[in-house]
Amino acid sequence: MLVPNDGRVWALDVPVVFTAYRIWVNQVEAARSGTVGQSAKSAVPAKYPQVIYLPGTGQTSLHIVIQVSNYENYRGGLVYRLYPQDGSRRFKSLLTWVCSAFGLFIMAGSIQLVTEALLFLQLFILFTALYMCAVFIRAVSRRREGALAAVAGAMVLGAAIMNDVLYLPGLVHTGNFTTLGLFVFIFAQSYLLSSGFAKAFSSSEELAGKLIHLNASLEEKVRQRTRPWSRLISRWRE
C-alpha cells in the first residue's frame, strides 16, 4: 500500500472480522484477534475490532499481510457493503423491522391469517427488489466500480421475484424463477469479487514496476551527482 509522506498519522480501522485474524505491517505483527488456525481444533474465535496505527517514519510504501480463519460463523472473513453511499440506512432499518415482525406473526398467528398476510409480504419483497435495482442503477450513474454487473444481476433477480409474486396467486402461469434469479445474482457478485482481485493484482504489479523504475532513476541521479566528486577523489589519490 502506498501512503503519502506528508507528516500525517495513518491508521487502519479493522472492524469485526469473522472469526480470527492476524495482521502484519512491514513483516511486524500489528494486530491479532483470536487464534488463526488451519482447522477448527487449532483455531480460537474472537471478535475484537481495533485501530492499527501505521508506522510514520517517512515510509511511502507499506507491505500489509492479513490472515483470516473462520469455522464458527456463516459470515466468514472480511465483510463489506456494496455501494453504501447509494443506499438508505432508514430503508435497511425498515426492512429489518418488517421482516422481524412478520417472522413473529408467522410463529404466533393462525394459518388462515398467515396465508392472507402473505400477499402484503410478497408486495413488500417486490418493493425491496425494485429498491435494490434503483440503488444499483444509481451506482451505475455515479460510475461506481463494478456497478454494471451488479445492476444486471439485480435486474434478473428483481424480474424473477416479480414473476413469482404474480405466479403464486395464479395471476400468471409461468413457474418459479426466484432460484434461477438468485443464481444469476450470486454469479454477478462472484464476478465483482474476481474482477476486484484481478484489478488489485494488476495495480500492485503496475505500482511495483513504477517503484523499480523510480529506484533505478534515483540511483542514476545519485551516480550523476557523485561523479564529479569521484573524479576529484581519484585525482587526489593520484
Tab-separated table of C-alpha atoms in Angstrom:
chain	number	residue	atom	x	y	z
A	1	MET	CA	0.000	0.000	0.000
A	2	LEU	CA	1.289	3.460	-0.918
A	3	VAL	CA	0.824	6.321	1.566
A	4	PRO	CA	1.780	9.988	1.123
A	5	ASN	CA	4.737	11.216	3.137
A	6	ASP	CA	3.045	14.393	4.390
A	7	GLY	CA	3.552	14.051	8.136
A	8	ARG	CA	0.042	12.841	8.909
A	9	VAL	CA	-0.678	9.793	11.044
A	10	TRP	CA	-2.335	6.980	9.083
A	11	ALA	CA	-4.243	4.056	10.549
A	12	LEU	CA	-6.299	1.001	9.597
A	13	ASP	CA	-9.789	0.755	11.077
A	14	VAL	CA	-10.284	-3.000	11.437
A	15	PRO	CA	-13.949	-3.927	12.004
A	16	VAL	CA	-15.255	-7.197	13.388
A	17	VAL	CA	-13.650	-9.976	11.331
A	18	PHE	CA	-15.247	-13.429	11.473
A	19	THR	CA	-13.766	-15.026	13.384
A	20	ALA	CA	-9.970	-14.748	13.874
A	21	TYR	CA	-7.262	-12.711	12.169
A	22	ARG	CA	-3.627	-11.627	12.292
A	23	ILE	CA	-2.222	-8.541	10.579
A	24	TRP	CA	1.410	-7.766	9.772
A	25	VAL	CA	2.716	-4.377	8.649
A	26	ASN	CA	6.185	-4.483	7.092
A	27	GLN	CA	6.721	-8.016	8.452
A	28	VAL	CA	5.925	-6.903	12.017
A	29	GLU	CA	2.761	-8.194	13.685
A	30	ALA	CA	0.498	-5.196	14.289
A	31	ALA	CA	-2.762	-6.768	15.485
A	32	ARG	CA	-4.471	-10.055	16.183
A	33	SER	CA	-7.857	-11.314	17.320
A	34	GLY	CA	-8.280	-14.896	18.428
A	35	THR	CA	-6.037	-17.592	17.006
A	36	VAL	CA	-5.818	-18.230	13.273
A	37	GLY	CA	-5.732	-21.939	12.515
A	38	GLN	CA	-5.860	-24.369	9.617
A	39	SER	CA	-8.551	-26.457	11.335
A	40	ALA	CA	-11.434	-25.957	13.739
A	41	LYS	CA	-9.405	-27.552	16.547
A	42	SER	CA	-6.444	-25.198	16.254
A	43	ALA	CA	-8.454	-22.004	15.662
A	44	VAL	CA	-9.817	-19.885	18.513
A	45	PRO	CA	-12.606	-17.417	17.579
A	46	ALA	CA	-12.744	-13.849	18.871
A	47	LYS	CA	-14.410	-10.545	17.984
A	48	TYR	CA	-12.108	-7.632	18.653
A	49	PRO	CA	-12.355	-4.559	16.409
A	50	GLN	CA	-9.407	-2.218	16.730
A	51	VAL	CA	-7.489	0.625	15.125
A	52	ILE	CA	-3.957	-0.058	13.883
A	53	TYR	CA	-1.662	2.953	13.619
A	54	LEU	CA	0.724	2.615	10.710
A	55	PRO	CA	4.423	3.457	11.022
A	56	GLY	CA	5.054	7.063	10.043
A	57	THR	CA	8.814	7.246	9.793
A	58	GLY	CA	8.904	8.674	6.304
A	59	GLN	CA	7.843	5.449	4.613
A	60	THR	CA	5.779	5.816	1.471
A	61	SER	CA	5.060	2.120	0.881
A	62	LEU	CA	3.720	-0.408	3.379
A	63	HIS	CA	3.501	-4.171	2.991
A	64	ILE	CA	0.346	-5.423	4.735
A	65	VAL	CA	-0.444	-9.128	5.188
A	66	ILE	CA	-3.763	-10.344	6.635
A	67	GLN	CA	-4.548	-13.904	7.724
A	68	VAL	CA	-8.177	-14.855	8.434
A	69	SER	CA	-9.727	-18.151	9.536
A	70	ASN	CA	-13.355	-18.970	10.267
A	71	TYR	CA	-15.010	-22.203	11.376
A	72	GLU	CA	-17.838	-20.855	13.551
A	73	ASN	CA	-19.725	-18.055	11.781
A	74	TYR	CA	-21.546	-18.199	8.453
A	75	ARG	CA	-20.355	-14.654	7.733
A	76	GLY	CA	-16.782	-15.674	7.198
A	77	GLY	CA	-13.854	-13.372	6.547
A	78	LEU	CA	-13.870	-9.662	5.834
A	79	VAL	CA	-17.377	-8.376	5.100
A	80	TYR	CA	-18.102	-5.023	3.478
A	81	ARG	CA	-21.153	-3.408	1.896
A	82	LEU	CA	-21.518	-2.694	-1.790
A	83	TYR	CA	-22.194	0.968	-2.570
A	84	PRO	CA	-23.162	2.171	0.943
A	85	GLN	CA	-23.240	5.780	-0.312
A	86	ASP	CA	-26.072	4.990	-2.741
A	87	GLY	CA	-28.447	3.253	-0.316
A	88	SER	CA	-30.533	4.357	2.655
A	89	ARG	CA	-29.944	3.312	6.249
A	90	ARG	CA	-33.572	4.058	7.061
A	91	PHE	CA	-34.773	1.568	4.471
A	92	LYS	CA	-32.378	-1.035	5.870
A	93	SER	CA	-33.871	-0.499	9.338
A	94	LEU	CA	-37.386	-0.673	7.880
A	95	LEU	CA	-36.551	-3.940	6.126
A	96	THR	CA	-35.193	-5.432	9.356
A	97	TRP	CA	-38.251	-4.420	11.405
A	98	VAL	CA	-40.800	-5.590	8.822
A	99	CYS	CA	-39.156	-8.992	8.324
A	100	SER	CA	-38.745	-9.489	12.081
A	101	ALA	CA	-42.363	-8.526	12.748
A	102	PHE	CA	-43.650	-10.843	10.042
A	103	GLY	CA	-41.496	-13.686	11.391
A	104	LEU	CA	-43.065	-13.263	14.832
A	105	PHE	CA	-46.505	-13.063	13.211
A	106	ILE	CA	-45.915	-16.394	11.440
A	107	MET	CA	-44.971	-18.097	14.716
A	108	ALA	CA	-47.915	-16.658	16.675
A	109	GLY	CA	-50.699	-16.308	14.088
A	110	SER	CA	-53.066	-18.874	12.681
A	111	ILE	CA	-52.637	-20.469	9.267
A	112	GLN	CA	-55.558	-18.518	7.823
A	113	LEU	CA	-54.195	-15.154	8.966
A	114	VAL	CA	-50.698	-16.001	7.780
A	115	THR	CA	-51.844	-17.052	4.304
A	116	GLU	CA	-53.933	-13.898	3.991
A	117	ALA	CA	-50.988	-11.740	5.057
A	118	LEU	CA	-48.626	-13.387	2.575
A	119	LEU	CA	-49.798	-11.022	-0.147
A	120	PHE	CA	-48.555	-7.997	1.825
A	121	LEU	CA	-45.201	-9.686	2.427
A	122	GLN	CA	-44.867	-10.526	-1.261
A	123	LEU	CA	-45.633	-6.937	-2.209
A	124	PHE	CA	-43.040	-5.718	0.284
A	125	ILE	CA	-40.472	-8.153	-1.152
A	126	LEU	CA	-41.268	-6.860	-4.632
A	127	PHE	CA	-40.824	-3.281	-3.415
A	128	THR	CA	-37.499	-4.262	-1.843
A	129	ALA	CA	-36.316	-5.805	-5.120
A	130	LEU	CA	-37.252	-2.629	-7.006
A	131	TYR	CA	-35.427	-0.541	-4.407
A	132	MET	CA	-32.348	-2.753	-4.799
A	133	CYS	CA	-32.435	-2.233	-8.567
A	134	ALA	CA	-32.742	1.531	-8.029
A	135	VAL	CA	-29.668	1.525	-5.765
A	136	PHE	CA	-27.605	-0.328	-8.369
A	137	ILE	CA	-28.846	1.967	-11.146
A	138	ARG	CA	-27.757	4.957	-9.061
A	139	ALA	CA	-24.369	3.298	-8.598
A	140	VAL	CA	-24.080	2.899	-12.377
A	141	SER	CA	-24.987	6.558	-12.942
A	142	ARG	CA	-22.283	7.563	-10.459
A	143	ARG	CA	-19.760	5.292	-12.201
A	144	ARG	CA	-19.122	3.024	-9.231
A	145	GLU	CA	-16.701	0.202	-9.864
A	146	GLY	CA	-18.444	-2.998	-10.967
A	147	ALA	CA	-21.912	-1.448	-10.779
A	148	LEU	CA	-22.882	-2.545	-14.295
A	149	ALA	CA	-22.540	-6.248	-13.488
A	150	ALA	CA	-24.318	-5.704	-10.167
A	151	VAL	CA	-27.298	-3.980	-11.770
A	152	ALA	CA	-27.563	-6.760	-14.377
A	153	GLY	CA	-27.762	-9.415	-11.660
A	154	ALA	CA	-30.187	-7.307	-9.621
A	155	MET	CA	-32.452	-6.808	-12.637
A	156	VAL	CA	-32.643	-10.556	-13.261
A	157	LEU	CA	-33.376	-11.247	-9.589
A	158	GLY	CA	-35.990	-8.485	-9.458
A	159	ALA	CA	-37.727	-9.821	-12.563
A	160	ALA	CA	-37.724	-13.342	-11.085
A	161	ILE	CA	-39.231	-12.087	-7.819
A	162	MET	CA	-41.888	-10.137	-9.700
A	163	ASN	CA	-42.757	-13.243	-11.696
A	164	ASP	CA	-43.105	-15.375	-8.552
A	165	VAL	CA	-45.253	-12.756	-6.808
A	166	LEU	CA	-47.647	-12.929	-9.755
A	167	TYR	CA	-47.323	-16.707	-10.155
A	168	LEU	CA	-48.142	-17.771	-6.590
A	169	PRO	CA	-51.681	-16.281	-6.561
A	170	GLY	CA	-52.289	-17.664	-10.066
A	171	LEU	CA	-52.157	-14.385	-11.985
A	172	VAL	CA	-49.599	-15.795	-14.437
A	173	HIS	CA	-48.804	-19.385	-15.409
A	174	THR	CA	-45.038	-19.350	-15.876
A	175	GLY	CA	-43.365	-21.090	-12.916
A	176	ASN	CA	-40.982	-20.311	-10.054
A	177	PHE	CA	-37.873	-18.448	-11.177
A	178	THR	CA	-36.545	-16.914	-7.948
A	179	THR	CA	-33.960	-19.689	-7.589
A	180	LEU	CA	-32.631	-19.017	-11.078
A	181	GLY	CA	-32.637	-15.260	-10.473
A	182	LEU	CA	-30.751	-15.727	-7.210
A	183	PHE	CA	-28.176	-17.867	-9.009
A	184	VAL	CA	-27.612	-15.126	-11.599
A	185	PHE	CA	-27.348	-12.516	-8.837
A	186	ILE	CA	-24.772	-14.570	-6.909
A	187	PHE	CA	-22.846	-15.169	-10.137
A	188	ALA	CA	-22.749	-11.393	-10.713
A	189	GLN	CA	-21.424	-10.865	-7.173
A	190	SER	CA	-18.775	-13.529	-7.775
A	191	TYR	CA	-17.749	-11.717	-10.935
A	192	LEU	CA	-17.425	-8.483	-8.941
A	193	LEU	CA	-15.148	-10.177	-6.409
A	194	SER	CA	-12.958	-11.823	-9.047
A	195	SER	CA	-12.653	-8.643	-11.114
A	196	GLY	CA	-11.797	-6.683	-7.968
A	197	PHE	CA	-8.996	-9.108	-7.101
A	198	ALA	CA	-7.739	-9.014	-10.689
A	199	LYS	CA	-7.665	-5.209	-10.729
A	200	ALA	CA	-5.934	-5.112	-7.353
A	201	PHE	CA	-3.287	-7.556	-8.608
A	202	SER	CA	-2.701	-5.604	-11.820
A	203	SER	CA	-2.489	-2.354	-9.832
A	204	SER	CA	0.084	-3.865	-7.476
A	205	GLU	CA	2.118	-5.097	-10.445
A	206	GLU	CA	1.958	-1.651	-12.042
A	207	LEU	CA	2.971	0.071	-8.811
A	208	ALA	CA	5.832	-2.390	-8.348
A	209	GLY	CA	7.070	-1.593	-11.858
A	210	LYS	CA	6.869	2.139	-11.178
A	211	LEU	CA	8.746	1.676	-7.913
A	212	ILE	CA	11.525	-0.265	-9.663
A	213	HIS	CA	11.777	2.445	-12.325
A	214	LEU	CA	11.864	5.143	-9.644
A	215	ASN	CA	14.634	3.372	-7.748
A	216	ALA	CA	16.640	2.973	-10.948
A	217	SER	CA	16.246	6.662	-11.824
A	218	LEU	CA	17.245	7.673	-8.284
A	219	GLU	CA	20.365	5.523	-8.482
A	220	GLU	CA	21.253	7.123	-11.814
A	221	LYS	CA	20.775	10.614	-10.367
A	222	VAL	CA	22.973	9.722	-7.403
A	223	ARG	CA	25.689	8.468	-9.754
A	224	GLN	CA	25.487	11.628	-11.865
A	225	ARG	CA	25.713	13.899	-8.840
A	226	THR	CA	28.553	11.992	-7.209
A	227	ARG	CA	30.565	11.537	-10.417
A	228	PRO	CA	32.451	14.886	-10.113
A	229	TRP	CA	33.323	14.106	-6.512
A	230	SER	CA	34.508	10.651	-7.514
A	231	ARG	CA	36.788	12.212	-10.127
A	232	LEU	CA	38.191	14.672	-7.594
A	233	ILE	CA	38.850	11.887	-5.112
A	234	SER	CA	40.567	9.821	-7.818
A	235	ARG	CA	42.791	12.775	-8.816
A	236	TRP	CA	43.606	13.494	-5.184
A	237	ARG	CA	44.670	9.885	-4.674
A	238	GLU	CA	46.879	10.058	-7.765
